[in-house]
mmCIF file of N, CA, C and O in Angstrom:
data_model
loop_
_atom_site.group_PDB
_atom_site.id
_atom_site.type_symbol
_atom_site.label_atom_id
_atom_site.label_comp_id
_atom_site.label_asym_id
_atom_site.label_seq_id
_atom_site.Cartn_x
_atom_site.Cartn_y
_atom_site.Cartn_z
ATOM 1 N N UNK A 1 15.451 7.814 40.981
ATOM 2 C CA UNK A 1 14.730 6.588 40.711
ATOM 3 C C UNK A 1 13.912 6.704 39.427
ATOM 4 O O UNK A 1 13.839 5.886 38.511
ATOM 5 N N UNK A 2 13.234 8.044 39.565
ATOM 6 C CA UNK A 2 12.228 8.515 37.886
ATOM 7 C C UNK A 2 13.459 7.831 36.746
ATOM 8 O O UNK A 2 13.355 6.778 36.117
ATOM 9 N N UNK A 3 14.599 8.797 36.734
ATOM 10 C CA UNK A 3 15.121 8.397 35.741
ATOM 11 C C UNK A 3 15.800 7.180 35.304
ATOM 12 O O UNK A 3 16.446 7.055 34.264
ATOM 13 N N UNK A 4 15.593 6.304 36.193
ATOM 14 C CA UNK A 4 16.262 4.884 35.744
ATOM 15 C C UNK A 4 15.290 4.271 35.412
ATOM 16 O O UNK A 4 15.706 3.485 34.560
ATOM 17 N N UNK A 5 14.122 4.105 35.556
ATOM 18 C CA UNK A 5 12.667 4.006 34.748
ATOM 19 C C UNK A 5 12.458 4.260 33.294
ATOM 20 O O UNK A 5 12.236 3.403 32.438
ATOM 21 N N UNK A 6 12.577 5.793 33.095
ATOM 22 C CA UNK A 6 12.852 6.114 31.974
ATOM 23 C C UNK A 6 13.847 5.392 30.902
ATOM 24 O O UNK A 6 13.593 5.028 29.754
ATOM 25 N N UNK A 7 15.417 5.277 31.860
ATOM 26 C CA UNK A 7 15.893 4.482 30.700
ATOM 27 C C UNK A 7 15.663 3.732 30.377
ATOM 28 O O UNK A 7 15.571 3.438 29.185
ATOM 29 N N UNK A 8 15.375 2.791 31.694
ATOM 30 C CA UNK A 8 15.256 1.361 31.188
ATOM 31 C C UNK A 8 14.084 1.223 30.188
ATOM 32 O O UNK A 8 14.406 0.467 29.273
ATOM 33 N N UNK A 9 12.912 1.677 30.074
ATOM 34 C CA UNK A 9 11.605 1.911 29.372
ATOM 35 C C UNK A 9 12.386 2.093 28.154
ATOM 36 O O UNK A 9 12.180 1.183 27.351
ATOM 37 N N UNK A 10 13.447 3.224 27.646
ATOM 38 C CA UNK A 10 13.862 3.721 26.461
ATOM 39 C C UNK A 10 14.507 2.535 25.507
ATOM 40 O O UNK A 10 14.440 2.271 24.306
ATOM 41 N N UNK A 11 15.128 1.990 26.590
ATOM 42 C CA UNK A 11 15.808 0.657 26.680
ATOM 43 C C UNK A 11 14.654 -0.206 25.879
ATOM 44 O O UNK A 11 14.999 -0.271 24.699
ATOM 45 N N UNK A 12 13.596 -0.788 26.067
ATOM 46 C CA UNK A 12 12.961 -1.704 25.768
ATOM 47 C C UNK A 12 12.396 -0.889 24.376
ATOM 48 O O UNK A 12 12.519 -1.717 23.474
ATOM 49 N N UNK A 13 11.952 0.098 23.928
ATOM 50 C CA UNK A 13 11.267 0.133 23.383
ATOM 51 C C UNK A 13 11.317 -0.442 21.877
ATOM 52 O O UNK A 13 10.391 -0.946 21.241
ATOM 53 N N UNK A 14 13.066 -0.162 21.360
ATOM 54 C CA UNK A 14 13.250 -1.021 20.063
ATOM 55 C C UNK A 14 12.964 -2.307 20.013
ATOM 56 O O UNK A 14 12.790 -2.933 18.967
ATOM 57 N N UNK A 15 12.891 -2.834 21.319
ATOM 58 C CA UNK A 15 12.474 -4.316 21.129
ATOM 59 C C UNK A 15 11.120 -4.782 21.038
ATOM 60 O O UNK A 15 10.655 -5.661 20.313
ATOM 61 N N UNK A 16 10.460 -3.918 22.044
ATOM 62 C CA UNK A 16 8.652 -3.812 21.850
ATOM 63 C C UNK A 16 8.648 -3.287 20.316
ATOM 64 O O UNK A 16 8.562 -4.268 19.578
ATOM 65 N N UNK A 17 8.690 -2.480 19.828
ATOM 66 C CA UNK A 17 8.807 -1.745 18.452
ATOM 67 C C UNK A 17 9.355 -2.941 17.409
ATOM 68 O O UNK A 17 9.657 -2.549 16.282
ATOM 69 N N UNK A 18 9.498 -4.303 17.687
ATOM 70 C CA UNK A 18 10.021 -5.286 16.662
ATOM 71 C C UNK A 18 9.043 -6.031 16.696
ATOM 72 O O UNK A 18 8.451 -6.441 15.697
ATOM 73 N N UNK A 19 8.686 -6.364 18.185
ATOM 74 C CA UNK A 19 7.969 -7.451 18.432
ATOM 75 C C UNK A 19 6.375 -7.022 17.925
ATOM 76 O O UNK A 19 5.968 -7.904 17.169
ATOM 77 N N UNK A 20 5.387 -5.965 18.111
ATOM 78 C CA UNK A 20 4.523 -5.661 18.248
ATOM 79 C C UNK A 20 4.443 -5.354 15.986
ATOM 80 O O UNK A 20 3.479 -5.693 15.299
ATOM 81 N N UNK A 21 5.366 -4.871 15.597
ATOM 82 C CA UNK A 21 5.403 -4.843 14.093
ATOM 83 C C UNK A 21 5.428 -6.034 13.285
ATOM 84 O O UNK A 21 4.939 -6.119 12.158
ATOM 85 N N UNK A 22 6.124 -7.107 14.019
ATOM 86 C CA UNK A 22 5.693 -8.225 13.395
ATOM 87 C C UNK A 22 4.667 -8.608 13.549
ATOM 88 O O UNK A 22 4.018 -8.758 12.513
ATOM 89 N N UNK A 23 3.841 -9.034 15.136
ATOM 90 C CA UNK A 23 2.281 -8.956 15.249
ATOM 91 C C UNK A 23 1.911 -8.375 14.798
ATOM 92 O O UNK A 23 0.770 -8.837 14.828
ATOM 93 N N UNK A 24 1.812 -7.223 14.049
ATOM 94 C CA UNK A 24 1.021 -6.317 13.252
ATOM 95 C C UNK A 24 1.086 -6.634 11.485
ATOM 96 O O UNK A 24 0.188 -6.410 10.673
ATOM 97 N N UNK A 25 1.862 -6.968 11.336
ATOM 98 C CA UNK A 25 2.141 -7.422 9.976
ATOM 99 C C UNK A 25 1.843 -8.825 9.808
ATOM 100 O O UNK A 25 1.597 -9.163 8.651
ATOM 101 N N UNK A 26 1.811 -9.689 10.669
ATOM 102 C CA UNK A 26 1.093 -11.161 10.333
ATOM 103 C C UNK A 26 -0.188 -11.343 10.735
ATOM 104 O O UNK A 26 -0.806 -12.292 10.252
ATOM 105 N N UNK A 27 -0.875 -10.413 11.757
ATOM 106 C CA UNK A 27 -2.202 -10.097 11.488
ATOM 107 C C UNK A 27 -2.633 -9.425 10.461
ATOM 108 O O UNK A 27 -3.659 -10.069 10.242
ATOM 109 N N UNK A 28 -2.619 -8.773 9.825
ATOM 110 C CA UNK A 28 -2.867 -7.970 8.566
ATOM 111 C C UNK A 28 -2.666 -8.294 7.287
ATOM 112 O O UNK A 28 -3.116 -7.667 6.328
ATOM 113 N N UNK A 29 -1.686 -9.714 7.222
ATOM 114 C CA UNK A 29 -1.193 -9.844 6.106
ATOM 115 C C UNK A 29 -2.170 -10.111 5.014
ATOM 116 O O UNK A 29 -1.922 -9.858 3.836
ATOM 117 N N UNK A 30 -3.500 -10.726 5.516
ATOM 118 C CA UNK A 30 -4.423 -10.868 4.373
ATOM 119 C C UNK A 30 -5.378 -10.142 3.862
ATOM 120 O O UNK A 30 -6.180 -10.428 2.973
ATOM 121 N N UNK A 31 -5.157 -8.517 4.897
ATOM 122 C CA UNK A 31 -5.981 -7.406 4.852
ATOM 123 C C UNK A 31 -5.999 -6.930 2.777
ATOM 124 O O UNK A 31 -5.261 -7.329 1.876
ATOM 125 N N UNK A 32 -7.064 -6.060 2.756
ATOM 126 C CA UNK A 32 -7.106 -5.393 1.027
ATOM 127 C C UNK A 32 -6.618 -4.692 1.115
ATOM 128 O O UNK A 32 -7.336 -3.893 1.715
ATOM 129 N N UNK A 33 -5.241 -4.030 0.839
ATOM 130 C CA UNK A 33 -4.880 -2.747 0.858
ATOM 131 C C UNK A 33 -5.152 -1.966 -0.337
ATOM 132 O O UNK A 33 -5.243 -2.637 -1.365
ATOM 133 N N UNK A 34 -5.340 -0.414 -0.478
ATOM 134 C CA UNK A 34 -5.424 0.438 -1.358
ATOM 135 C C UNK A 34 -4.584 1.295 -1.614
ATOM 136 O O UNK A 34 -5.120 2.292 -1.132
ATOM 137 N N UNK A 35 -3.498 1.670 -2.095
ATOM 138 C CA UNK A 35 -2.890 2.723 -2.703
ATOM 139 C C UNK A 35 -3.462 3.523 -4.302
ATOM 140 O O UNK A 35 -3.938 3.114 -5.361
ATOM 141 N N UNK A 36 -3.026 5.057 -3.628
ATOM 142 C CA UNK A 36 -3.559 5.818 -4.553
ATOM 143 C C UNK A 36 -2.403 5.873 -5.812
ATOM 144 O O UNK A 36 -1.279 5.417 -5.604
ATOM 145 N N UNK A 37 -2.642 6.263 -6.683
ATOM 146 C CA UNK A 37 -1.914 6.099 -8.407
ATOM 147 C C UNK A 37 -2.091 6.808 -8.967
ATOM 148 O O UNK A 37 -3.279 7.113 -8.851
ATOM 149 N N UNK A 38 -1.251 7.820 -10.115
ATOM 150 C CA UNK A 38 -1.442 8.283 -11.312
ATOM 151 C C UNK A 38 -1.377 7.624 -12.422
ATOM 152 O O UNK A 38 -0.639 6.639 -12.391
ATOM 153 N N UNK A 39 -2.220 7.977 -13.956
ATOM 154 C CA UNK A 39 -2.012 7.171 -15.025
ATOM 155 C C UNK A 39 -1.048 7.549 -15.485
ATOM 156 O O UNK A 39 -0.767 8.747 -15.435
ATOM 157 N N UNK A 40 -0.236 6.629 -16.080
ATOM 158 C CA UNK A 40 1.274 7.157 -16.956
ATOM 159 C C UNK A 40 1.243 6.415 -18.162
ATOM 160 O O UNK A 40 2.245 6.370 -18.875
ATOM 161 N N UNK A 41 0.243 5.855 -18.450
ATOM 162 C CA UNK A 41 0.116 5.183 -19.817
ATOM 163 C C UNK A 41 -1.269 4.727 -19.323
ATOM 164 O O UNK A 41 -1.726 4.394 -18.230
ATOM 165 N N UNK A 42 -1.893 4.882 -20.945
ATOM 166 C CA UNK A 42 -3.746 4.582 -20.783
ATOM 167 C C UNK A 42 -3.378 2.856 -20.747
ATOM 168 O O UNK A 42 -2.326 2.217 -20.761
ATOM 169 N N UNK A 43 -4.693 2.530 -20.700
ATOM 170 C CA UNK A 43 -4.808 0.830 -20.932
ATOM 171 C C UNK A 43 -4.715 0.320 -22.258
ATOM 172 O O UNK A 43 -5.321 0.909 -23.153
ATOM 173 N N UNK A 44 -3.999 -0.753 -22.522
ATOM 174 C CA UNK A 44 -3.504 -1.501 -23.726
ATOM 175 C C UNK A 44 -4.541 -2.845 -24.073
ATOM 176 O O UNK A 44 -4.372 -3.690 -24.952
ATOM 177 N N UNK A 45 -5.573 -2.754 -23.162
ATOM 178 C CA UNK A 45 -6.101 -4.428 -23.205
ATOM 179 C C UNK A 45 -5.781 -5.248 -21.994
ATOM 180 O O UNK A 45 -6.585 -5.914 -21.341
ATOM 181 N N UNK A 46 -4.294 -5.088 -21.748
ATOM 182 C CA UNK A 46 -4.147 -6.560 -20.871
ATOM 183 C C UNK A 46 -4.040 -5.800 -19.333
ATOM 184 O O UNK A 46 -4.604 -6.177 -18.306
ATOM 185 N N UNK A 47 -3.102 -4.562 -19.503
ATOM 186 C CA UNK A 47 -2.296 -3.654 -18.500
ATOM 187 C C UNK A 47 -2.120 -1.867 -18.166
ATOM 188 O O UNK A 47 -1.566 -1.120 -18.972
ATOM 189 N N UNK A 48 -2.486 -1.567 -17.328
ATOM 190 C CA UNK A 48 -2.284 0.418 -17.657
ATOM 191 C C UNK A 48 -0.555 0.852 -17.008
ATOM 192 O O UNK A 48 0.062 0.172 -16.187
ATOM 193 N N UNK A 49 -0.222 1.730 -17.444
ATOM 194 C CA UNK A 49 0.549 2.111 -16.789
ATOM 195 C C UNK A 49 0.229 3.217 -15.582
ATOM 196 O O UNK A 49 -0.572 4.146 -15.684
ATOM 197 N N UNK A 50 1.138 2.863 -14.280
ATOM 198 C CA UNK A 50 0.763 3.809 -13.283
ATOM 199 C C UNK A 50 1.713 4.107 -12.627
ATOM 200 O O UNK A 50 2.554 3.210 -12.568
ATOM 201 N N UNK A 51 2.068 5.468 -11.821
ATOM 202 C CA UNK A 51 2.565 5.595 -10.878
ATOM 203 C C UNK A 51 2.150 5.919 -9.284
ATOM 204 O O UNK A 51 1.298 6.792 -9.120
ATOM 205 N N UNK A 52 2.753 5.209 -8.019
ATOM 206 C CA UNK A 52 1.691 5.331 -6.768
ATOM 207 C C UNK A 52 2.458 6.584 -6.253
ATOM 208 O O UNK A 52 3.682 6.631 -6.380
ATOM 209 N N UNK A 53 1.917 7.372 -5.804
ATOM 210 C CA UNK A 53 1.359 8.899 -5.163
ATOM 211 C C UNK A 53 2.620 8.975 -4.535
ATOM 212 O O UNK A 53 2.748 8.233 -3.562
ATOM 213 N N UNK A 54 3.885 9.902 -4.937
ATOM 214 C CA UNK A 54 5.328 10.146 -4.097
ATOM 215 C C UNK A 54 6.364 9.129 -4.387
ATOM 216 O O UNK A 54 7.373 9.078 -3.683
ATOM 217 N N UNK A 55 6.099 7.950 -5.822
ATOM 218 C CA UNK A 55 7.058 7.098 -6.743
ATOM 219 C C UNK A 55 7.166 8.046 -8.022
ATOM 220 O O UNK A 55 6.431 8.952 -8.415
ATOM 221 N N UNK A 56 8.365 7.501 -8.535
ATOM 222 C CA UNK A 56 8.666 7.628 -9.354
ATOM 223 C C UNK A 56 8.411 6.297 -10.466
ATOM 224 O O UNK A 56 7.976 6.525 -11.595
ATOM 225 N N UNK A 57 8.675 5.157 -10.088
ATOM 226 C CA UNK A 57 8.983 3.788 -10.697
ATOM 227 C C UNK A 57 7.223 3.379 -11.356
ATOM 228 O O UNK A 57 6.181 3.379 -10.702
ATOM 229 N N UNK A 58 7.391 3.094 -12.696
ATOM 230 C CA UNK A 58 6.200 2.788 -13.306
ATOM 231 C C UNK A 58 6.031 1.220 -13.436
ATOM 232 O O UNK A 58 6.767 0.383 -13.959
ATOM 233 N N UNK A 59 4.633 1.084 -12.689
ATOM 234 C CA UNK A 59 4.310 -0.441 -12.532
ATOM 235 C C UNK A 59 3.273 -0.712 -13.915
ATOM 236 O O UNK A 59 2.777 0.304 -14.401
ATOM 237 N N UNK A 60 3.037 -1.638 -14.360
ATOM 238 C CA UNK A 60 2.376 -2.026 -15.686
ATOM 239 C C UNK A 60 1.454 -3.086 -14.818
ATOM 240 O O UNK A 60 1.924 -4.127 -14.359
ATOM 241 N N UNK A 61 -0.248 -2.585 -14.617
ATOM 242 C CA UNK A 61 -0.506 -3.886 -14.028
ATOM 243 C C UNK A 61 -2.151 -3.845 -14.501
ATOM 244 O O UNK A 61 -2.836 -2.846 -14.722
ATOM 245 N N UNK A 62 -2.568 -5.401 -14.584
ATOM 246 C CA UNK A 62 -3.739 -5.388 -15.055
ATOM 247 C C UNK A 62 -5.111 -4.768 -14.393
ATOM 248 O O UNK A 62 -5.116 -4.748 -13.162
ATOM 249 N N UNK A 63 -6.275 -4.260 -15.067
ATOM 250 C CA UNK A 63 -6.810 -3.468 -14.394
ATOM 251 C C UNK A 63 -8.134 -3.649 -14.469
ATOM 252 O O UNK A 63 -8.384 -4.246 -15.516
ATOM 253 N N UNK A 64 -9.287 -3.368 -13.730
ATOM 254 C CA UNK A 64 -10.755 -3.552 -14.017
ATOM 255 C C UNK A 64 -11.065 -3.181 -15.005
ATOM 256 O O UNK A 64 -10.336 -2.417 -15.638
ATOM 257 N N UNK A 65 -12.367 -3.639 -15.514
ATOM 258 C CA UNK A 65 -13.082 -2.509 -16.801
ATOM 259 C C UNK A 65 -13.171 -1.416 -16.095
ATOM 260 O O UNK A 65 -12.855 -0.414 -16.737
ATOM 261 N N UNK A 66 -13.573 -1.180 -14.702
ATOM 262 C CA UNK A 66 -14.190 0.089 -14.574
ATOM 263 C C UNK A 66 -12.945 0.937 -14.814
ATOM 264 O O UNK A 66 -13.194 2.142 -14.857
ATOM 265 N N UNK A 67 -11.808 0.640 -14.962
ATOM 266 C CA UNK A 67 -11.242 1.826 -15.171
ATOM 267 C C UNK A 67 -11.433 2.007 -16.765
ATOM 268 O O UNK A 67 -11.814 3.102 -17.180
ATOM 269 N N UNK A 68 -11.235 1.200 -17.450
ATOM 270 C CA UNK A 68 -10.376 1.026 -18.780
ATOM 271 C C UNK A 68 -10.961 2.443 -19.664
ATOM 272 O O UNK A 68 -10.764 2.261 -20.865
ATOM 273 N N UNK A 69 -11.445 3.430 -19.457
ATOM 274 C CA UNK A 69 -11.530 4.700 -19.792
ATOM 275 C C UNK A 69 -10.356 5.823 -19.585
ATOM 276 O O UNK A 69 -10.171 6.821 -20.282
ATOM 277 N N UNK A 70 -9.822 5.512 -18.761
ATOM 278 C CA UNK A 70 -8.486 6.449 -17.690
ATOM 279 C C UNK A 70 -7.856 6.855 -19.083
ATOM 280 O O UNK A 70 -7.667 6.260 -20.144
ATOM 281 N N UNK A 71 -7.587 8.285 -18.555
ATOM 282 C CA UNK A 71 -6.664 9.031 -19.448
ATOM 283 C C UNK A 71 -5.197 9.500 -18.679
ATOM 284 O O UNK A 71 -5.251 10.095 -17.603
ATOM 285 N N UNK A 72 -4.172 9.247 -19.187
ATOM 286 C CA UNK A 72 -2.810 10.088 -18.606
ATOM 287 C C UNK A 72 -3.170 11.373 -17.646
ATOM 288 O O UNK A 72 -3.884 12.349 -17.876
ATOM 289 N N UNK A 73 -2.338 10.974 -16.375
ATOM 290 C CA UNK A 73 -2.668 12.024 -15.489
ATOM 291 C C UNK A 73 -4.015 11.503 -14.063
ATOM 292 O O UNK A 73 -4.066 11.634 -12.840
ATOM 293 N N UNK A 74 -4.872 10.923 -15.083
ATOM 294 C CA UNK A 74 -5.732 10.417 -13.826
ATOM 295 C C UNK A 74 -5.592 9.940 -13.032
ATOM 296 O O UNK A 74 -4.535 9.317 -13.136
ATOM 297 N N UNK A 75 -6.269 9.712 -11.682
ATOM 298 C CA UNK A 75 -5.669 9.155 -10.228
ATOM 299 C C UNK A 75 -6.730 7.629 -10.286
ATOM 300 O O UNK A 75 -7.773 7.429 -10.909
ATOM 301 N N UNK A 76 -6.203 7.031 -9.667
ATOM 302 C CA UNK A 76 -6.734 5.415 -9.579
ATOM 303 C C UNK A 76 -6.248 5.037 -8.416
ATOM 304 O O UNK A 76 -5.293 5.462 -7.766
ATOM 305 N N UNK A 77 -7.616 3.511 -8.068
ATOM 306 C CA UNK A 77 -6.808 2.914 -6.762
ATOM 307 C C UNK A 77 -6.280 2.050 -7.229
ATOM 308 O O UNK A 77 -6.766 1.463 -8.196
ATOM 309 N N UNK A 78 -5.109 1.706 -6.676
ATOM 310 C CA UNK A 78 -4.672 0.249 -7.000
ATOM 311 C C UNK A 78 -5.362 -0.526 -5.474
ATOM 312 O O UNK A 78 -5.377 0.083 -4.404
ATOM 313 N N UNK A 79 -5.826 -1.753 -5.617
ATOM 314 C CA UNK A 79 -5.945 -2.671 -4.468
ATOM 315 C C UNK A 79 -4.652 -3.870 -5.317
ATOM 316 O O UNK A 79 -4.395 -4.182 -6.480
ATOM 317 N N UNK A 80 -4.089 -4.257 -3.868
ATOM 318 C CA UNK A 80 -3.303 -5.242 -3.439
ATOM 319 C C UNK A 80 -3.568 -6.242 -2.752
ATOM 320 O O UNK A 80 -4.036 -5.794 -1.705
ATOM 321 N N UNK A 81 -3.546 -7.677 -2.696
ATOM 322 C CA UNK A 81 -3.992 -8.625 -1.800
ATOM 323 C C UNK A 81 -2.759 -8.886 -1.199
ATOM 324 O O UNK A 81 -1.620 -8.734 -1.642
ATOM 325 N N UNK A 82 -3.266 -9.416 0.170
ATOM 326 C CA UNK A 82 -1.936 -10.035 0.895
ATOM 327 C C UNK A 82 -0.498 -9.666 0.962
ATOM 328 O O UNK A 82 0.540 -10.311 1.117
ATOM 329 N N UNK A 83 -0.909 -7.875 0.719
ATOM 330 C CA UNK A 83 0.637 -6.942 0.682
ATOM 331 C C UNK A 83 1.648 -7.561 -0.125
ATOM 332 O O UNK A 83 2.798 -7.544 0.313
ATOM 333 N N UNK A 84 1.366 -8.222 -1.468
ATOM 334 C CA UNK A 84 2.255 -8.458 -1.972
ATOM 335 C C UNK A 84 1.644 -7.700 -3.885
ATOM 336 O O UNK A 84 0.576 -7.702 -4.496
ATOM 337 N N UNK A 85 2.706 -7.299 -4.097
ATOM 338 C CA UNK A 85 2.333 -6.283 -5.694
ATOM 339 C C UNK A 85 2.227 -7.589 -6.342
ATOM 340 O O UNK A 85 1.072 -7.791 -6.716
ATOM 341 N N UNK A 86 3.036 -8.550 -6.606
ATOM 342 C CA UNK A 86 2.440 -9.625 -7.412
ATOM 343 C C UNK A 86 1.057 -9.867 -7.974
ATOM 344 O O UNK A 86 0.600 -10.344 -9.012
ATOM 345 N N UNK A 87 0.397 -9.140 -6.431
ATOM 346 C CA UNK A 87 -1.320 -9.417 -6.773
ATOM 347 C C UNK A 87 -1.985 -8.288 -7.043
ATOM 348 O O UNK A 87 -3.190 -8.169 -6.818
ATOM 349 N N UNK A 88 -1.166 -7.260 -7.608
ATOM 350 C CA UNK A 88 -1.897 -5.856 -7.327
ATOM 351 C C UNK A 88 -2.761 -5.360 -8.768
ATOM 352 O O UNK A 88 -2.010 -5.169 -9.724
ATOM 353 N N UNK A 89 -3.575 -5.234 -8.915
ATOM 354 C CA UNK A 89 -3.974 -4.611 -9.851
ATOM 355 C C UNK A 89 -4.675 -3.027 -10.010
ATOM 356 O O UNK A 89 -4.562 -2.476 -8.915
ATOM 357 N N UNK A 90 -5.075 -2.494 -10.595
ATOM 358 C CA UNK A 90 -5.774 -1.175 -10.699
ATOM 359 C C UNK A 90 -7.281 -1.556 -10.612
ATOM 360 O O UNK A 90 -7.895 -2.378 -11.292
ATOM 361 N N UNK A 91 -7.784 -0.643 -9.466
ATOM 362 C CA UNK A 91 -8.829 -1.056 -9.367
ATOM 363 C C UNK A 91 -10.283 -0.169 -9.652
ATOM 364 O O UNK A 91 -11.340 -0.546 -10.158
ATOM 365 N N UNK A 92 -9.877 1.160 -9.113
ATOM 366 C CA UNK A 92 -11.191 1.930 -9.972
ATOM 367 C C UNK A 92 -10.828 3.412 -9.466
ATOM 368 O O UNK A 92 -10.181 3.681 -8.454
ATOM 369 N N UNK A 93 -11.375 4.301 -10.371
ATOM 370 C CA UNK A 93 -10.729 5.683 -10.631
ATOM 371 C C UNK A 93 -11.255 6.674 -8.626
ATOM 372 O O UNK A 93 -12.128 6.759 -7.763
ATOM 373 N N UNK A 94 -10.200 7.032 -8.940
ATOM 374 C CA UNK A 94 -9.876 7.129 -7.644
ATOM 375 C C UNK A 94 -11.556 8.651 -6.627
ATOM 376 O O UNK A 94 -11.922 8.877 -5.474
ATOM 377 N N UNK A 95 -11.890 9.117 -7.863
ATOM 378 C CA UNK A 95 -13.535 9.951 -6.889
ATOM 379 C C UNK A 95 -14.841 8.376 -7.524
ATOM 380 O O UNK A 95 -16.000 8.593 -7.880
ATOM 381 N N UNK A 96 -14.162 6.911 -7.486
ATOM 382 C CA UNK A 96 -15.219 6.432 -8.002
ATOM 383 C C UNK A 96 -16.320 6.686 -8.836
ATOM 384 O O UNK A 96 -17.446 6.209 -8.696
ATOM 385 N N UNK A 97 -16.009 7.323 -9.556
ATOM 386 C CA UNK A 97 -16.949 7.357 -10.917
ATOM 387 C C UNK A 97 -16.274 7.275 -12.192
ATOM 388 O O UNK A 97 -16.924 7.296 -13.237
#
């Protein structure tokens, strides 16, 4: 009897595991997220270049003053609104100072 419990439980779980990730992702969707970044190009004025922590792919995105000091190599946060990069910019050097 234990084990037909078990399956059936094993049974449900990809479906709980769909259902509960979408509730989780449309509650959250308007959360601030932060990802960490390296500099891969200083700031130009408009945009820095960066890469986020275990990418390869270099995003070009506009950034606070507080960074606009960053030298190649430095770590930064990027904040994102509404989990979409469209809105992401660089936001300040990553031990805040």
């Amino acid at each position: 009897m234990n084990n037909d419990i078990f399956s059936e439980s094993s049974d449900l779980y990809p479906i709980l595991e769909k259902i509960i990730s979408k509730i989780v992702a449309d509650k959250t969707r308007s959360c601030f997220r932060v990802y960490k970044a390296s500099v891969v190009s200083v700031p130009n004025g408009t945009t820095v270049g960066i890469s986020l922590i275990g990418e390869k792919t270099v995003l070009n995105l506009p950034y606070s003053s507080a960074i606009s000091e960053i030298t190649v190599g430095d770590f930064v946060w990027v904040g994102v609104i509404f989990n979409n990069f469209r809105n992401a910019f660089v936001w300040q050097k990553a031990n805040f100072n």
